[in-house]
């Protein structure tokens, strides 16, 4: 299970950033170079694993956009002079660490560190400062258990995509949309993950979806996320997974719930699917709108229990709306 977790979701995130970087107009030459390389070799892992430019493309995305941010804790075994002029010395014993997001963008390690440039990796020996600074999967004997699976997936996926396809960046995507947000894994900004047309094509009616979760009681162990509301019985009014403020109806007390990690990935799909069952069977009331929860209703069953664990007497409600105010309100 750990292997599957470590080598799947993080790979999807990394693939998204690679596709983003290579789809930008200013990186057209990088895309052409990569396509030339992967079209000149076979399609198996054994044939693509040593492609230097393909590996450079992947390394550069891991440098700029690590899927997980973390430091490498190390105990000092001897004194380290930090600032000799001012007498700043770290004694032996303390544990120190630095975020990979920071040291992988250090201008002392690579020039022009905020630019996506795979060329910087070509010909770099393992002993180089750049190679040593790349720690998206940690270092040492207890590093990422899923790293080999993840790297294999990236090599095969990226080579297959650019062998066959030419990608262009969606005109609606802004650089700020791809800003990194810490939601357990490091994901692109929510506004980058879907567009109104994506969601319209995925929903049964071709329209958007607003949802409300109406609970008899809120989970006592999650007071910051779930708050019982009056009048007309306790309700939970939530802006799950959006980060965008929404209008709270007059007279309704509310704490906007930020159930970020609860709806990532498969759980989000199952929540949407379970809500869709209620929509199709007509078992819903006129709801208080919450923001769009996901692409649409591709799959069916459980997930609602994961979102509302510990809440008794649940009722769920869904309505279909005609239009969207902002693509920032949507998630993928």
XYZ file of C-alpha atoms in Angstrom:
332
model
C 0.000 0.000 0.000
C 2.825 2.376 0.885
C 4.520 1.636 -2.426
C 1.347 2.366 -4.394
C 0.710 5.600 -2.467
C 4.289 6.848 -2.757
C 4.598 6.042 -6.445
C 1.233 7.061 -7.894
C -0.336 10.330 -6.713
C 2.999 12.111 -6.557
C 3.722 10.926 -10.108
C 0.466 12.406 -11.352
C 1.371 15.747 -9.772
C 4.832 15.671 -11.295
C 3.433 14.777 -14.728
C 1.095 17.771 -14.543
C 3.997 20.141 -13.902
C 6.108 18.605 -16.680
C 3.246 18.983 -19.165
C 2.733 22.556 -17.983
C 6.381 23.546 -18.384
C 6.729 21.941 -21.813
C 3.440 23.410 -23.058
C 4.528 26.986 -22.390
C 5.319 28.825 -25.650
C 8.768 29.912 -24.463
C 9.725 26.254 -23.949
C 8.932 25.107 -27.492
C 12.596 24.289 -28.201
C 12.686 22.020 -25.130
C 9.589 20.195 -26.373
C 11.130 19.719 -29.832
C 14.385 18.404 -28.345
C 12.516 15.932 -26.156
C 10.346 14.698 -29.033
C 13.401 14.185 -31.236
C 15.047 12.076 -28.545
C 12.082 9.860 -27.643
C 11.117 9.300 -31.293
C 14.608 7.984 -31.967
C 14.325 5.158 -29.442
C 11.940 2.358 -28.520
C 8.998 2.531 -26.154
C 9.983 0.095 -23.393
C 11.383 1.158 -20.047
C 14.750 -0.417 -20.825
C 14.960 1.743 -23.952
C 13.919 5.093 -22.464
C 15.430 4.919 -18.964
C 18.827 6.202 -20.094
C 17.610 8.952 -22.454
C 19.606 11.949 -21.171
C 17.213 14.705 -22.237
C 14.125 12.864 -20.980
C 15.793 12.425 -17.589
C 16.836 16.083 -17.611
C 13.234 17.178 -18.296
C 12.026 15.111 -15.331
C 14.835 16.227 -12.995
C 14.218 19.893 -13.745
C 10.519 19.562 -12.909
C 11.395 17.748 -9.664
C 13.813 20.566 -8.821
C 11.327 23.379 -9.390
C 8.155 21.593 -8.276
C 8.785 18.836 -5.717
C 5.672 16.708 -5.127
C 6.338 16.712 -1.387
C 8.153 19.406 0.535
C 10.357 18.278 3.339
C 13.698 18.686 5.026
C 16.434 16.142 5.505
C 17.114 16.044 9.265
C 20.783 15.504 10.054
C 22.533 15.563 13.423
C 25.704 17.631 13.487
C 28.637 15.419 14.435
C 31.071 18.323 14.602
C 30.934 22.097 14.948
C 29.904 24.011 11.810
C 30.956 27.618 11.260
C 27.947 29.447 9.807
C 29.283 33.000 9.992
C 32.906 33.238 11.048
C 32.981 37.041 10.972
C 30.222 37.251 13.566
C 31.158 34.157 15.515
C 28.057 32.117 14.570
C 28.940 28.470 15.149
C 26.603 25.473 15.428
C 27.914 23.046 18.071
C 27.838 19.246 17.670
C 24.548 17.581 18.618
C 21.620 19.629 17.228
C 19.510 18.308 14.356
C 19.350 20.681 11.388
C 17.344 20.561 8.172
C 16.528 22.626 5.086
C 13.410 22.482 2.893
C 14.056 20.906 -0.510
C 11.965 23.691 -2.064
C 14.576 26.160 -0.775
C 17.876 24.477 -1.514
C 16.751 23.212 -4.937
C 16.197 26.862 -5.912
C 19.414 28.162 -4.370
C 21.300 30.415 -6.863
C 24.557 29.103 -5.393
C 23.567 25.658 -6.679
C 22.229 26.629 -10.109
C 22.159 29.854 -12.070
C 18.807 31.450 -12.920
C 17.086 29.005 -10.537
C 13.476 30.030 -11.292
C 13.804 29.186 -14.994
C 12.804 25.741 -16.256
C 15.986 24.653 -18.048
C 16.658 20.912 -18.551
C 19.991 21.720 -20.200
C 21.497 22.388 -16.768
C 21.347 18.622 -16.084
C 23.140 17.454 -19.213
C 26.582 16.096 -18.376
C 26.276 16.695 -14.630
C 28.330 14.136 -12.648
C 26.677 12.561 -9.566
C 29.140 14.463 -7.384
C 28.053 17.901 -8.660
C 26.407 20.402 -6.325
C 23.286 20.363 -8.516
C 22.875 16.581 -8.310
C 23.510 16.591 -4.563
C 20.907 19.319 -4.024
C 18.129 17.362 -5.774
C 16.266 15.706 -2.902
C 12.570 15.415 -3.885
C 12.565 11.788 -2.680
C 14.850 12.356 0.313
C 18.263 10.683 0.685
C 19.799 7.746 2.461
C 18.595 4.208 3.238
C 15.148 5.411 4.370
C 14.301 7.481 1.315
C 11.134 7.168 -0.787
C 9.899 3.577 -0.978
C 8.033 4.326 -4.217
C 10.810 6.122 -6.080
C 11.557 3.377 -8.622
C 7.877 2.924 -9.448
C 7.423 6.695 -9.722
C 10.452 7.180 -11.987
C 9.394 4.285 -14.225
C 5.896 5.755 -14.562
C 7.288 9.186 -15.412
C 9.736 7.872 -18.003
C 7.074 5.810 -19.769
C 4.286 8.393 -19.550
C 6.271 11.465 -20.617
C 8.066 9.652 -23.444
C 4.766 8.221 -24.748
C 2.989 11.585 -24.637
C 5.677 13.572 -26.435
C 6.398 10.795 -28.927
C 2.827 11.090 -30.218
C 1.379 14.456 -29.246
C 2.024 18.170 -29.558
C 0.730 20.058 -26.523
C -0.359 23.674 -26.230
C -1.108 25.487 -22.996
C -4.768 26.233 -22.333
C -5.284 29.936 -22.959
C -7.112 30.292 -19.635
C -4.197 29.017 -17.530
C -2.171 31.718 -15.807
C 1.224 31.217 -14.226
C -0.316 31.934 -10.823
C -2.755 29.051 -11.365
C 0.152 26.632 -11.226
C 1.413 28.022 -7.938
C 2.234 25.271 -5.478
C -0.251 24.641 -2.661
C 0.423 22.355 0.292
C -2.516 19.937 0.413
C -0.665 16.914 1.844
C 1.021 16.602 -1.531
C 2.165 19.756 -3.303
C -0.464 20.410 -5.968
C -1.103 23.120 -8.536
C -3.505 25.845 -7.467
C -7.121 24.626 -7.433
C -8.082 27.060 -10.171
C -5.749 25.252 -12.581
C -7.380 21.890 -12.177
C -10.567 22.280 -14.193
C -12.458 24.637 -16.434
C -16.191 25.251 -16.849
C -16.156 23.341 -20.134
C -14.453 20.364 -18.446
C -17.133 20.161 -15.814
C -20.032 20.801 -18.169
C -18.951 17.879 -20.341
C -18.696 15.593 -17.317
C -22.037 16.328 -15.671
C -25.206 14.530 -16.820
C -27.053 17.710 -17.773
C -24.079 19.600 -19.130
C -24.518 22.117 -16.328
C -22.593 22.859 -13.169
C -23.108 21.212 -9.840
C -23.539 22.811 -6.443
C -23.942 20.595 -3.410
C -24.857 20.836 0.234
C -24.282 18.393 3.023
C -27.099 18.606 5.575
C -26.268 16.927 8.885
C -28.363 16.212 11.943
C -25.282 16.414 14.128
C -21.741 17.522 13.497
C -18.744 15.445 14.433
C -17.663 16.514 17.906
C -14.078 15.528 17.141
C -13.939 17.884 14.150
C -15.391 21.162 15.455
C -13.181 23.306 13.252
C -14.431 21.572 10.120
C -18.026 20.695 10.937
C -20.284 23.134 12.782
C -23.944 22.501 13.570
C -26.095 25.338 12.256
C -29.560 26.767 13.001
C -32.371 27.409 12.075
C -34.212 24.403 10.632
C -31.979 21.829 12.205
C -28.222 21.538 12.287
C -26.515 21.922 8.937
C -22.976 22.046 7.703
C -22.225 24.850 5.326
C -18.954 24.092 3.621
C -16.681 25.437 0.922
C -15.061 22.035 0.564
C -11.945 21.953 -1.618
C -12.303 25.398 -3.169
C -10.622 28.063 -1.102
C -13.031 30.546 -2.704
C -15.366 32.485 -0.416
C -19.036 31.899 -1.084
C -22.197 33.767 -0.088
C -23.670 32.580 3.199
C -27.471 33.038 3.247
C -28.825 35.674 5.654
C -29.624 34.309 9.092
C -27.408 31.257 8.710
C -24.521 30.938 11.118
C -21.631 29.289 9.346
C -18.037 28.336 9.548
C -16.683 27.838 6.063
C -15.196 24.370 6.224
C -11.945 23.699 4.469
C -12.056 19.930 3.963
C -9.034 20.035 1.699
C -7.457 16.617 1.978
C -10.807 14.874 2.480
C -11.758 15.165 -1.172
C -8.458 14.603 -2.949
C -8.376 11.913 -5.636
C -10.638 8.890 -5.462
C -12.480 10.145 -2.402
C -13.591 13.212 -4.321
C -14.950 11.066 -7.122
C -16.835 8.792 -4.745
C -18.355 11.785 -2.970
C -19.562 13.184 -6.264
C -20.855 9.773 -7.305
C -22.819 9.266 -4.103
C -24.328 12.723 -4.460
C -25.293 11.869 -8.028
C -27.308 8.857 -6.845
C -29.426 11.221 -4.779
C -29.812 13.558 -7.723
C -30.926 10.776 -10.052
C -33.397 9.308 -7.571
C -34.817 12.698 -6.620
C -33.921 12.319 -2.948
C -32.864 15.888 -2.302
C -34.333 19.161 -1.068
C -33.691 22.668 -2.295
C -30.169 23.033 -0.950
C -27.959 25.673 0.465
C -25.269 25.816 -2.226
C -21.728 24.754 -1.541
C -19.078 25.066 -4.210
C -18.514 22.571 -7.005
C -16.955 19.445 -5.545
C -15.536 17.778 -8.618
C -15.571 17.040 -12.324
C -18.871 15.273 -12.391
C -20.342 11.934 -11.606
C -18.082 9.340 -13.170
C -18.198 6.667 -10.469
C -20.538 5.566 -7.683
C -20.540 4.786 -3.923
C -18.939 5.213 -0.515
C -16.775 8.358 0.045
C -19.344 10.377 1.934
C -18.561 8.340 5.037
C -14.919 9.399 4.743
C -15.875 13.046 4.493
C -18.349 13.009 7.377
C -16.907 10.324 9.619
C -18.428 10.501 13.073
C -21.511 12.445 12.014
C -24.854 10.747 12.681
C -28.145 11.139 10.843
C -26.655 12.408 7.613
C -28.706 13.826 4.782
C -27.191 15.011 1.533
C -28.591 17.348 -1.073
C -27.587 18.322 -4.582
C -28.853 20.766 -7.138
C -27.850 21.539 -10.693
C -27.203 25.160 -11.565
C -27.149 26.855 -14.938
C -23.885 28.736 -14.951
C -20.562 29.437 -13.293
C -19.273 32.678 -11.880
C -15.599 31.782 -11.962
C -13.401 28.899 -13.013
C -11.576 29.483 -9.722
C -14.496 27.740 -8.035
C -13.897 24.444 -9.779
C -11.662 21.519 -9.050
C -10.609 18.522 -11.123
